[in-house]
């Protein structure tokens, strides 16, 4: 499911409040429900004096609008969260409970936060023991299904995306005093950075300021999203339990939470059960869990298998060896730099490119070789073949770089032909680093040439300037079995160039095949 999809579901009940429900949908301004515990939902009626003070809302809550038009706050009961982690994939199952505290039928509308890369694939509503299953539909169709269910007096709900990490749910025809539960399931990929995995689960909803519209609105409105802390009252009523089944596939260590006290129960080196130290916690901050795969001197693989609908599925993860445990410079490199000096690179872009290129030259060692190709209307090379990266040659190359100026056309293909005309010597790993804004129109011809002439080379693109052709940069790196780096500001040149160069200097896995 992608973020443009919604969930529609319904259950039959006599049609009593069609006129009221249509009026409510028109007047709703913004809605919020805490994903786990509570959220804030309110509607804006110009004629109603019972509307909650939007600017004073500071904690998660649920607002219901019965037929008499008086806003009431529902009681939020509890939430249970179960997360199964397989390698870098997390599947969360969440159950939220609340109660219509009024003595009248009502409509409830709330918004809950999700991780920004989550994909919802299951939704179920339970009202007084009646189960209403969610159905994934296209956005417009889901809205039509929901409106039809309301007109027919059916109990219905609708989930819509408001932002990449915010979904709204509207529930029609809630019985007086009814307890309701929302069950939602989603999947997400986890962040892996600096040797650690990170799981963040949002627990708190807080206000966001929205600038008044240009149509003459006098008072700012408050919108709601993920926030870092909540009020004391919210802590008292919003409780959740969290249970995590961590199956990393390889041995892990440093399973810690920087936000909550946890218990870690080892099942094996790769499997652990993680729970809260207390049975439940208040919703006063997001839950964060991190762990570290144990890497050795050799690459490590983890495989996960699943059977579904008669088909077998596998997830394969390959971890590089730890750079601390092997010689980081045991592979000499032959690095060819391609520098775009066409007219579109004039000004800040050419200065960024020259600065990045000189930084790259400084990181070469005498065991490495290098060459420089530059192009505009045509392409030329500083050396006919790559030469050892001696101090004298590096000094000469820097002086030559300073003499180059931007101007002319962008005949990129001629530069690629020079850079890829030879294959690397057996003892060297050949890397082609392309510094350009990528502003060309013959991208597909270039992709085709890269794919057919790459051989044992690796192509890495560095996007220069405020608006590089990201389509070309990313696809060219993909065709070249490399990666893409974007430098939009002079202040970023040193940091981003060094990150890329450190990766190029420590190749850990090559020629991966299944």
Short mmCIF file of C-alpha atoms in Angstrom, two decimals:
data_model
loop_
_atom_site.label_atom_id
_atom_site.label_comp_id
_atom_site.label_asym_id
_atom_site.label_seq_id
_atom_site.Cartn_x
_atom_site.Cartn_y
_atom_site.Cartn_z
CA UNK A 1 0.00 0.00 0.00
CA UNK A 2 1.34 3.47 -0.75
CA UNK A 3 0.50 6.68 0.98
CA UNK A 4 -2.04 7.64 -1.66
CA UNK A 5 -4.25 4.72 -0.71
CA UNK A 6 -7.05 4.82 1.87
CA UNK A 7 -9.11 2.36 3.79
CA UNK A 8 -12.89 2.25 3.54
CA UNK A 9 -15.09 -0.04 5.60
CA UNK A 10 -18.70 -0.19 6.68
CA UNK A 11 -21.35 -1.99 8.71
CA UNK A 12 -25.10 -1.58 8.32
CA UNK A 13 -27.25 0.50 10.69
CA UNK A 14 -30.47 2.51 10.12
CA UNK A 15 -29.95 5.93 8.48
CA UNK A 16 -30.72 8.52 11.21
CA UNK A 17 -28.21 11.31 10.93
CA UNK A 18 -27.51 11.84 7.24
CA UNK A 19 -28.06 15.60 7.34
CA UNK A 20 -25.92 16.01 10.46
CA UNK A 21 -23.05 13.91 9.15
CA UNK A 22 -22.90 15.81 5.84
CA UNK A 23 -22.77 19.11 7.74
CA UNK A 24 -20.00 17.79 9.99
CA UNK A 25 -17.81 16.71 7.06
CA UNK A 26 -18.09 20.18 5.53
CA UNK A 27 -17.16 22.00 8.74
CA UNK A 28 -14.30 19.82 9.99
CA UNK A 29 -11.01 21.78 9.93
CA UNK A 30 -8.38 19.59 11.46
CA UNK A 31 -8.29 16.38 13.42
CA UNK A 32 -5.84 14.49 15.51
CA UNK A 33 -5.50 11.18 17.32
CA UNK A 34 -2.37 9.85 18.96
CA UNK A 35 -1.38 6.75 16.97
CA UNK A 36 -1.05 4.66 20.11
CA UNK A 37 -3.06 6.34 22.79
CA UNK A 38 -4.93 9.43 21.95
CA UNK A 39 -5.19 12.20 19.47
CA UNK A 40 -6.95 15.50 19.15
CA UNK A 41 -10.03 15.75 17.02
CA UNK A 42 -12.17 18.79 16.72
CA UNK A 43 -14.50 20.39 14.21
CA UNK A 44 -14.89 24.08 13.47
CA UNK A 45 -18.40 25.45 13.30
CA UNK A 46 -18.67 29.21 12.98
CA UNK A 47 -22.06 29.16 14.65
CA UNK A 48 -21.12 26.91 17.58
CA UNK A 49 -20.04 28.35 20.92
CA UNK A 50 -19.21 24.87 22.22
CA UNK A 51 -16.15 24.46 20.00
CA UNK A 52 -12.99 23.59 22.02
CA UNK A 53 -10.38 26.32 22.22
CA UNK A 54 -8.04 25.09 19.49
CA UNK A 55 -5.13 27.24 20.58
CA UNK A 56 -5.21 25.81 24.10
CA UNK A 57 -5.02 22.13 23.11
CA UNK A 58 -1.65 20.84 24.33
CA UNK A 59 -2.15 17.12 24.77
CA UNK A 60 -3.52 14.13 22.93
CA UNK A 61 -7.33 13.76 23.10
CA UNK A 62 -10.33 12.53 21.14
CA UNK A 63 -13.36 14.71 20.46
CA UNK A 64 -16.77 13.35 19.53
CA UNK A 65 -19.72 15.29 18.12
CA UNK A 66 -23.08 13.76 19.08
CA UNK A 67 -26.33 14.75 17.41
CA UNK A 68 -26.95 17.64 19.82
CA UNK A 69 -23.86 19.43 18.47
CA UNK A 70 -22.06 19.67 21.82
CA UNK A 71 -18.41 18.62 21.75
CA UNK A 72 -17.43 15.91 24.23
CA UNK A 73 -14.04 14.42 24.97
CA UNK A 74 -13.92 10.65 24.71
CA UNK A 75 -12.07 8.53 27.23
CA UNK A 76 -8.90 7.00 25.84
CA UNK A 77 -8.38 3.58 27.37
CA UNK A 78 -5.08 1.95 26.32
CA UNK A 79 -2.92 0.74 23.45
CA UNK A 80 -0.99 -2.43 22.79
CA UNK A 81 1.91 -2.49 20.32
CA UNK A 82 3.57 -5.62 18.98
CA UNK A 83 6.44 -5.28 16.53
CA UNK A 84 8.15 -8.14 14.69
CA UNK A 85 11.55 -7.24 13.24
CA UNK A 86 13.18 -9.40 10.56
CA UNK A 87 16.53 -7.93 9.60
CA UNK A 88 15.77 -4.42 8.39
CA UNK A 89 11.98 -4.90 8.04
CA UNK A 90 9.61 -4.11 10.91
CA UNK A 91 5.95 -5.14 11.00
CA UNK A 92 3.85 -3.41 13.66
CA UNK A 93 0.45 -4.45 14.96
CA UNK A 94 -1.27 -1.76 17.03
CA UNK A 95 -4.55 -1.87 18.93
CA UNK A 96 -6.05 1.38 20.30
CA UNK A 97 -9.13 1.57 22.53
CA UNK A 98 -11.45 4.41 23.43
CA UNK A 99 -15.07 5.01 24.52
CA UNK A 100 -17.91 7.26 23.42
CA UNK A 101 -18.64 8.88 26.77
CA UNK A 102 -21.78 10.63 25.56
CA UNK A 103 -25.33 9.31 25.78
CA UNK A 104 -25.95 9.96 22.08
CA UNK A 105 -24.88 8.58 18.75
CA UNK A 106 -21.82 10.40 17.51
CA UNK A 107 -19.22 10.64 14.78
CA UNK A 108 -15.58 10.44 15.78
CA UNK A 109 -12.74 11.78 13.68
CA UNK A 110 -9.12 11.45 14.63
CA UNK A 111 -5.60 11.59 13.19
CA UNK A 112 -2.73 9.35 14.12
CA UNK A 113 0.99 9.56 13.28
CA UNK A 114 2.97 6.83 11.55
CA UNK A 115 6.66 6.45 10.73
CA UNK A 116 7.28 8.42 7.54
CA UNK A 117 8.13 5.29 5.52
CA UNK A 118 5.35 3.05 6.86
CA UNK A 119 2.93 1.23 4.55
CA UNK A 120 -0.44 0.33 6.08
CA UNK A 121 -1.83 -2.98 4.81
CA UNK A 122 -4.45 -3.92 7.40
CA UNK A 123 -7.11 -1.96 9.30
CA UNK A 124 -9.94 -3.21 11.49
CA UNK A 125 -12.55 -1.46 13.60
CA UNK A 126 -14.30 -3.20 16.49
CA UNK A 127 -17.44 -1.53 17.91
CA UNK A 128 -19.16 -3.27 20.82
CA UNK A 129 -17.90 -6.63 19.63
CA UNK A 130 -18.84 -6.08 15.99
CA UNK A 131 -15.86 -6.44 13.63
CA UNK A 132 -15.54 -4.12 10.62
CA UNK A 133 -12.67 -5.01 8.32
CA UNK A 134 -10.87 -2.32 6.36
CA UNK A 135 -10.66 -2.51 2.58
CA UNK A 136 -7.79 -0.88 0.70
CA UNK A 137 -9.09 1.31 -2.14
CA UNK A 138 -7.92 4.20 -4.29
CA UNK A 139 -8.42 7.54 -2.57
CA UNK A 140 -11.44 8.79 -4.54
CA UNK A 141 -13.18 5.42 -4.45
CA UNK A 142 -12.58 5.09 -0.70
CA UNK A 143 -14.19 8.49 -0.14
CA UNK A 144 -17.25 7.47 -2.23
CA UNK A 145 -17.57 4.19 -0.31
CA UNK A 146 -17.47 6.03 3.02
CA UNK A 147 -20.05 8.65 1.97
CA UNK A 148 -22.39 5.96 0.68
CA UNK A 149 -22.10 3.98 3.93
CA UNK A 150 -22.95 7.07 5.96
CA UNK A 151 -25.98 7.89 3.82
CA UNK A 152 -27.25 4.35 4.36
CA UNK A 153 -26.82 4.67 8.13
CA UNK A 154 -23.95 2.22 8.27
CA UNK A 155 -21.09 2.32 10.74
CA UNK A 156 -18.12 3.30 8.63
CA UNK A 157 -14.59 4.60 8.83
CA UNK A 158 -12.17 6.25 6.44
CA UNK A 159 -8.38 6.51 6.65
CA UNK A 160 -6.68 9.21 4.60
CA UNK A 161 -3.11 10.44 4.35
CA UNK A 162 -2.60 14.05 5.39
CA UNK A 163 1.20 14.05 5.26
CA UNK A 164 3.79 11.30 4.71
CA UNK A 165 3.58 10.53 8.45
CA UNK A 166 0.00 11.53 9.29
CA UNK A 167 -3.21 9.60 8.55
CA UNK A 168 -6.76 10.61 9.46
CA UNK A 169 -9.61 8.30 10.36
CA UNK A 170 -13.30 9.25 10.34
CA UNK A 171 -15.78 6.95 12.10
CA UNK A 172 -19.51 7.30 11.50
CA UNK A 173 -22.45 6.37 13.76
CA UNK A 174 -20.77 5.49 17.06
CA UNK A 175 -23.31 4.15 19.59
CA UNK A 176 -23.66 5.93 22.97
CA UNK A 177 -21.34 4.48 25.61
CA UNK A 178 -19.72 2.18 23.07
CA UNK A 179 -16.17 0.98 23.48
CA UNK A 180 -14.26 0.99 20.23
CA UNK A 181 -10.90 -0.37 19.20
CA UNK A 182 -8.86 0.38 16.12
CA UNK A 183 -6.45 -2.31 14.95
CA UNK A 184 -3.86 -1.29 12.38
CA UNK A 185 -0.90 -3.10 10.85
CA UNK A 186 1.92 -1.59 8.84
CA UNK A 187 5.40 -2.40 7.58
CA UNK A 188 8.47 -0.18 7.36
CA UNK A 189 12.16 -0.41 6.54
CA UNK A 190 14.49 0.50 9.38
CA UNK A 191 17.26 3.05 9.33
CA UNK A 192 20.79 1.59 9.28
CA UNK A 193 23.50 4.17 9.84
CA UNK A 194 26.98 4.13 11.35
CA UNK A 195 26.70 0.42 12.08
CA UNK A 196 23.44 0.69 14.05
CA UNK A 197 19.78 -0.02 13.33
CA UNK A 198 17.21 2.45 14.66
CA UNK A 199 13.50 1.90 15.32
CA UNK A 200 11.41 4.96 16.22
CA UNK A 201 7.79 4.52 17.23
CA UNK A 202 5.68 7.73 17.59
CA UNK A 203 3.72 8.01 20.82
CA UNK A 204 2.84 11.69 21.17
CA UNK A 205 0.77 14.19 19.23
CA UNK A 206 1.46 17.89 19.56
CA UNK A 207 0.29 21.12 17.91
CA UNK A 208 1.65 22.60 14.71
CA UNK A 209 1.14 26.21 13.76
CA UNK A 210 -0.46 26.93 10.37
CA UNK A 211 -0.11 30.37 8.83
CA UNK A 212 -3.46 32.08 8.14
CA UNK A 213 -4.69 31.70 4.57
CA UNK A 214 -4.48 34.52 2.05
CA UNK A 215 -8.28 34.66 1.84
CA UNK A 216 -8.39 36.84 4.92
CA UNK A 217 -8.46 34.44 7.87
CA UNK A 218 -7.87 36.44 11.03
CA UNK A 219 -6.89 33.76 13.51
CA UNK A 220 -4.19 31.11 12.98
CA UNK A 221 -5.29 27.50 13.07
CA UNK A 222 -3.56 24.71 14.90
CA UNK A 223 -2.71 21.44 13.13
CA UNK A 224 -1.35 18.37 14.88
CA UNK A 225 1.55 15.99 14.33
CA UNK A 226 4.28 14.07 16.11
CA UNK A 227 5.62 15.99 19.12
CA UNK A 228 8.35 15.22 21.64
CA UNK A 229 6.58 15.62 24.97
CA UNK A 230 3.08 15.81 26.43
CA UNK A 231 1.32 17.25 29.46
CA UNK A 232 1.03 15.66 32.91
CA UNK A 233 -2.68 14.98 32.40
CA UNK A 234 -1.93 13.15 29.19
CA UNK A 235 0.62 11.01 31.03
CA UNK A 236 -2.05 9.93 33.49
CA UNK A 237 -4.66 8.77 30.97
CA UNK A 238 -2.66 7.57 27.98
CA UNK A 239 -0.91 4.27 28.56
CA UNK A 240 0.67 1.74 26.22
CA UNK A 241 2.48 -1.55 26.29
CA UNK A 242 5.22 -2.38 23.78
CA UNK A 243 6.55 -5.83 22.89
CA UNK A 244 9.22 -6.37 20.23
CA UNK A 245 10.39 -9.63 18.70
CA UNK A 246 13.84 -8.81 17.29
CA UNK A 247 15.22 -11.33 14.78
CA UNK A 248 18.34 -9.68 13.33
CA UNK A 249 19.50 -12.73 11.37
CA UNK A 250 23.06 -12.29 12.71
CA UNK A 251 24.51 -11.77 16.18
CA UNK A 252 23.74 -8.35 17.66
CA UNK A 253 24.82 -6.28 20.63
CA UNK A 254 24.09 -2.93 22.27
CA UNK A 255 20.30 -3.30 22.32
CA UNK A 256 19.36 -0.06 24.03
CA UNK A 257 16.59 2.51 24.27
CA UNK A 258 17.52 6.14 24.85
CA UNK A 259 13.93 7.02 25.74
CA UNK A 260 12.55 4.25 27.95
CA UNK A 261 13.62 1.61 30.45
CA UNK A 262 13.47 -1.80 28.77
CA UNK A 263 14.02 -5.50 29.42
CA UNK A 264 15.96 -7.55 26.87
CA UNK A 265 15.44 -11.32 26.93
CA UNK A 266 17.97 -13.18 24.74
CA UNK A 267 16.65 -16.17 22.80
CA UNK A 268 19.82 -16.66 20.77
CA UNK A 269 22.68 -14.51 19.49
CA UNK A 270 20.45 -13.14 16.77
CA UNK A 271 17.01 -13.22 18.45
CA UNK A 272 15.84 -11.18 21.42
CA UNK A 273 12.55 -10.23 23.05
CA UNK A 274 12.36 -6.57 24.07
CA UNK A 275 9.67 -5.27 26.44
CA UNK A 276 9.18 -2.24 28.65
CA UNK A 277 10.54 -2.61 32.17
CA UNK A 278 7.09 -1.57 33.42
CA UNK A 279 3.98 -3.16 31.96
CA UNK A 280 2.97 0.14 30.34
CA UNK A 281 4.25 3.69 29.98
CA UNK A 282 2.64 7.12 29.58
CA UNK A 283 2.60 8.73 26.15
CA UNK A 284 5.02 11.53 26.95
CA UNK A 285 7.70 10.79 24.32
CA UNK A 286 8.42 8.64 21.27
CA UNK A 287 9.89 5.19 21.77
CA UNK A 288 13.36 4.63 20.27
CA UNK A 289 15.27 1.34 20.12
CA UNK A 290 18.68 0.72 18.57
CA UNK A 291 20.96 -2.29 18.14
CA UNK A 292 24.25 -3.11 16.49
CA UNK A 293 24.99 -6.09 14.21
CA UNK A 294 28.27 -7.79 15.10
CA UNK A 295 30.48 -7.62 12.00
CA UNK A 296 33.60 -9.75 11.55
CA UNK A 297 36.57 -9.89 9.21
CA UNK A 298 34.47 -11.41 6.43
CA UNK A 299 31.10 -10.46 4.95
CA UNK A 300 28.07 -11.86 6.78
CA UNK A 301 24.75 -12.92 5.26
CA UNK A 302 21.31 -13.21 6.84
CA UNK A 303 18.38 -14.91 5.10
CA UNK A 304 14.69 -14.76 6.06
CA UNK A 305 12.09 -17.06 4.46
CA UNK A 306 8.31 -16.81 4.34
CA UNK A 307 5.55 -18.83 2.66
CA UNK A 308 2.46 -16.88 1.62
CA UNK A 309 -0.44 -17.94 -0.61
CA UNK A 310 1.52 -20.96 -1.83
CA UNK A 311 4.63 -18.97 -2.78
CA UNK A 312 8.02 -18.88 -1.08
CA UNK A 313 9.65 -15.50 -0.41
CA UNK A 314 13.16 -14.76 0.83
CA UNK A 315 14.89 -11.64 2.13
CA UNK A 316 18.69 -11.69 1.83
CA UNK A 317 20.87 -9.19 3.67
CA UNK A 318 24.64 -8.99 3.22
CA UNK A 319 26.76 -7.06 5.71
CA UNK A 320 30.28 -5.89 4.82
CA UNK A 321 33.12 -6.77 7.19
CA UNK A 322 34.06 -4.37 9.94
CA UNK A 323 36.52 -1.77 8.69
CA UNK A 324 38.24 -1.97 12.07
CA UNK A 325 39.17 -5.60 11.55
CA UNK A 326 40.74 -5.61 8.11
CA UNK A 327 43.29 -3.64 6.15
CA UNK A 328 41.36 -0.69 4.77
CA UNK A 329 43.88 0.10 2.03
CA UNK A 330 44.87 -3.32 0.76
CA UNK A 331 43.32 -2.67 -2.69
CA UNK A 332 45.14 -0.06 -4.81
CA UNK A 333 42.78 2.09 -6.88
CA UNK A 334 42.82 3.62 -10.32
CA UNK A 335 40.57 6.69 -10.02
CA UNK A 336 39.45 8.63 -13.10
CA UNK A 337 37.83 11.99 -12.38
CA UNK A 338 35.46 13.50 -14.97
CA UNK A 339 34.98 17.26 -14.56
CA UNK A 340 32.14 19.11 -16.31
CA UNK A 341 33.36 22.57 -17.41
CA UNK A 342 30.39 23.37 -19.68
CA UNK A 343 28.54 26.69 -19.59
CA UNK A 344 25.84 25.47 -17.19
CA UNK A 345 28.55 24.93 -14.56
CA UNK A 346 29.65 28.59 -14.56
CA UNK A 347 29.78 30.42 -11.25
CA UNK A 348 29.24 28.61 -7.95
CA UNK A 349 28.95 25.16 -9.53
CA UNK A 350 32.43 25.13 -11.07
CA UNK A 351 33.93 26.41 -7.82
CA UNK A 352 32.23 23.59 -5.89
CA UNK A 353 33.41 21.01 -8.43
CA UNK A 354 37.03 22.23 -8.37
CA UNK A 355 37.06 22.23 -4.58
CA UNK A 356 35.67 18.69 -4.40
CA UNK A 357 38.16 17.44 -7.01
CA UNK A 358 41.17 18.86 -5.18
CA UNK A 359 39.98 17.33 -1.92
CA UNK A 360 39.73 13.97 -3.68
CA UNK A 361 43.28 14.28 -5.03
CA UNK A 362 44.61 14.95 -1.53
CA UNK A 363 43.26 11.60 -0.30
CA UNK A 364 45.05 9.51 -2.93
CA UNK A 365 48.10 7.50 -1.83
CA UNK A 366 51.28 6.68 -3.80
CA UNK A 367 49.92 3.16 -4.39
CA UNK A 368 46.93 4.63 -6.25
CA UNK A 369 46.74 5.84 -9.84
CA UNK A 370 44.62 8.67 -11.23
CA UNK A 371 43.63 10.63 -14.32
CA UNK A 372 41.40 13.65 -15.03
CA UNK A 373 38.99 14.07 -17.94
CA UNK A 374 37.35 17.46 -18.54
CA UNK A 375 34.75 18.34 -21.14
CA UNK A 376 32.46 20.96 -22.66
CA UNK A 377 32.20 20.97 -26.48
CA UNK A 378 34.71 18.12 -26.50
CA UNK A 379 36.63 16.03 -23.96
CA UNK A 380 40.33 15.86 -23.08
CA UNK A 381 42.54 14.04 -20.55
CA UNK A 382 45.38 15.34 -18.44
CA UNK A 383 47.31 12.06 -19.03
CA UNK A 384 46.91 9.57 -21.84
CA UNK A 385 46.79 6.75 -19.26
CA UNK A 386 46.36 6.84 -15.50
CA UNK A 387 49.56 7.72 -13.64
CA UNK A 388 50.76 6.97 -10.07
CA UNK A 389 49.48 9.54 -7.56
CA UNK A 390 52.88 11.00 -6.68
CA UNK A 391 53.27 14.32 -4.88
CA UNK A 392 54.55 16.04 -8.05
CA UNK A 393 51.67 14.79 -10.23
CA UNK A 394 49.06 15.78 -7.63
CA UNK A 395 50.58 19.26 -7.39
CA UNK A 396 50.56 19.64 -11.18
CA UNK A 397 46.95 18.41 -11.41
CA UNK A 398 45.76 20.96 -8.83
CA UNK A 399 47.46 23.77 -10.72
CA UNK A 400 45.82 22.60 -13.93
CA UNK A 401 42.40 22.41 -12.27
CA UNK A 402 42.71 26.05 -11.16
CA UNK A 403 43.27 27.11 -14.78
CA UNK A 404 39.99 25.62 -16.04
CA UNK A 405 36.96 27.84 -16.68
CA UNK A 406 33.34 26.93 -17.42
CA UNK A 407 31.88 27.59 -20.86
CA UNK A 408 30.64 25.91 -24.02
CA UNK A 409 28.40 22.91 -24.63
CA UNK A 410 27.86 19.70 -22.69
CA UNK A 411 29.11 16.81 -24.82
CA UNK A 412 29.02 14.31 -22.00
CA UNK A 413 29.25 11.21 -24.15
CA UNK A 414 32.72 12.15 -25.36
CA UNK A 415 33.92 12.30 -21.74
CA UNK A 416 32.45 8.90 -20.93
CA UNK A 417 34.11 7.40 -23.98
CA UNK A 418 37.53 8.60 -22.77
CA UNK A 419 36.98 7.48 -19.17
CA UNK A 420 35.68 4.01 -20.08
CA UNK A 421 37.92 3.29 -23.08
CA UNK A 422 40.20 0.96 -21.10
CA UNK A 423 39.60 -1.67 -18.45
CA UNK A 424 41.44 -1.67 -15.11
CA UNK A 425 44.60 -3.64 -14.52
CA UNK A 426 44.04 -6.77 -12.48
CA UNK A 427 45.76 -5.38 -9.40
CA UNK A 428 43.66 -2.18 -9.33
CA UNK A 429 40.06 -1.33 -8.52
CA UNK A 430 38.98 1.26 -11.09
CA UNK A 431 36.57 3.97 -9.98
CA UNK A 432 35.21 6.74 -12.21
CA UNK A 433 34.05 9.83 -10.28
CA UNK A 434 31.84 12.13 -12.38
CA UNK A 435 31.41 15.75 -11.15
CA UNK A 436 28.61 17.47 -13.09
CA UNK A 437 25.21 19.16 -12.92
CA UNK A 438 23.94 16.54 -15.37
CA UNK A 439 22.00 19.06 -17.42
CA UNK A 440 21.71 17.10 -20.66
CA UNK A 441 18.75 15.84 -22.68
CA UNK A 442 20.20 12.58 -24.03
CA UNK A 443 20.15 10.70 -20.73
CA UNK A 444 18.99 7.40 -22.21
CA UNK A 445 21.78 7.34 -24.77
CA UNK A 446 24.26 7.90 -21.96
CA UNK A 447 22.72 5.15 -19.82
CA UNK A 448 22.95 2.75 -22.74
CA UNK A 449 26.63 3.58 -23.32
CA UNK A 450 27.48 3.15 -19.64
CA UNK A 451 25.73 -0.22 -19.48
CA UNK A 452 27.50 -1.55 -22.60
CA UNK A 453 31.01 -0.18 -21.92
CA UNK A 454 31.31 -0.20 -18.12
CA UNK A 455 33.15 -3.51 -17.88
CA UNK A 456 34.95 -3.75 -14.54
CA UNK A 457 34.74 -0.01 -13.87
CA UNK A 458 32.54 1.54 -11.20
CA UNK A 459 30.88 4.92 -11.84
CA UNK A 460 30.10 7.37 -9.03
CA UNK A 461 28.26 10.62 -9.75
CA UNK A 462 28.55 13.84 -7.77
CA UNK A 463 25.73 16.32 -8.42
CA UNK A 464 26.96 19.90 -8.33
CA UNK A 465 24.92 23.10 -7.93
CA UNK A 466 21.49 24.05 -6.65
CA UNK A 467 19.47 22.10 -9.25
CA UNK A 468 21.36 19.17 -10.80
CA UNK A 469 19.62 16.65 -13.03
CA UNK A 470 18.95 14.11 -10.28
CA UNK A 471 17.33 11.69 -12.73
CA UNK A 472 20.55 11.41 -14.71
CA UNK A 473 22.81 11.41 -11.63
CA UNK A 474 20.99 8.56 -9.88
CA UNK A 475 20.37 6.40 -12.94
CA UNK A 476 23.93 6.84 -14.21
CA UNK A 477 25.30 5.73 -10.83
CA UNK A 478 22.92 2.77 -10.83
CA UNK A 479 24.02 1.73 -14.32
CA UNK A 480 27.63 2.22 -13.25
CA UNK A 481 27.30 0.07 -10.09
CA UNK A 482 28.17 3.08 -7.97
CA UNK A 483 26.41 5.71 -5.85
CA UNK A 484 25.18 9.28 -6.12
CA UNK A 485 26.22 12.29 -3.97
CA UNK A 486 24.56 15.72 -4.12
CA UNK A 487 26.47 18.91 -3.20
CA UNK A 488 24.22 21.98 -3.36
CA UNK A 489 26.21 24.43 -1.24
CA UNK A 490 29.86 25.46 -1.08
CA UNK A 491 29.75 24.89 2.68
CA UNK A 492 28.92 21.20 2.09
CA UNK A 493 31.78 20.41 -0.28
CA UNK A 494 34.31 19.22 2.30
CA UNK A 495 31.89 17.17 4.43
CA UNK A 496 30.04 15.41 1.60
CA UNK A 497 33.16 14.82 -0.48
CA UNK A 498 34.95 13.24 2.46
CA UNK A 499 32.00 10.93 3.15
CA UNK A 500 32.05 9.70 -0.44
CA UNK A 501 35.83 9.33 -0.54
CA UNK A 502 35.93 7.31 2.68
CA UNK A 503 33.53 4.83 1.07
CA UNK A 504 35.59 4.67 -2.11
CA UNK A 505 38.77 4.07 -0.11
CA UNK A 506 37.35 1.09 1.80
CA UNK A 507 35.61 -1.23 -0.66
CA UNK A 508 34.30 -4.21 1.28
CA UNK A 509 32.07 -6.09 -1.17
CA UNK A 510 32.36 -6.36 -4.95
CA UNK A 511 30.76 -8.54 -7.64
CA UNK A 512 27.86 -9.69 -5.46
CA UNK A 513 25.86 -12.48 -7.11
CA UNK A 514 22.99 -14.72 -6.04
#
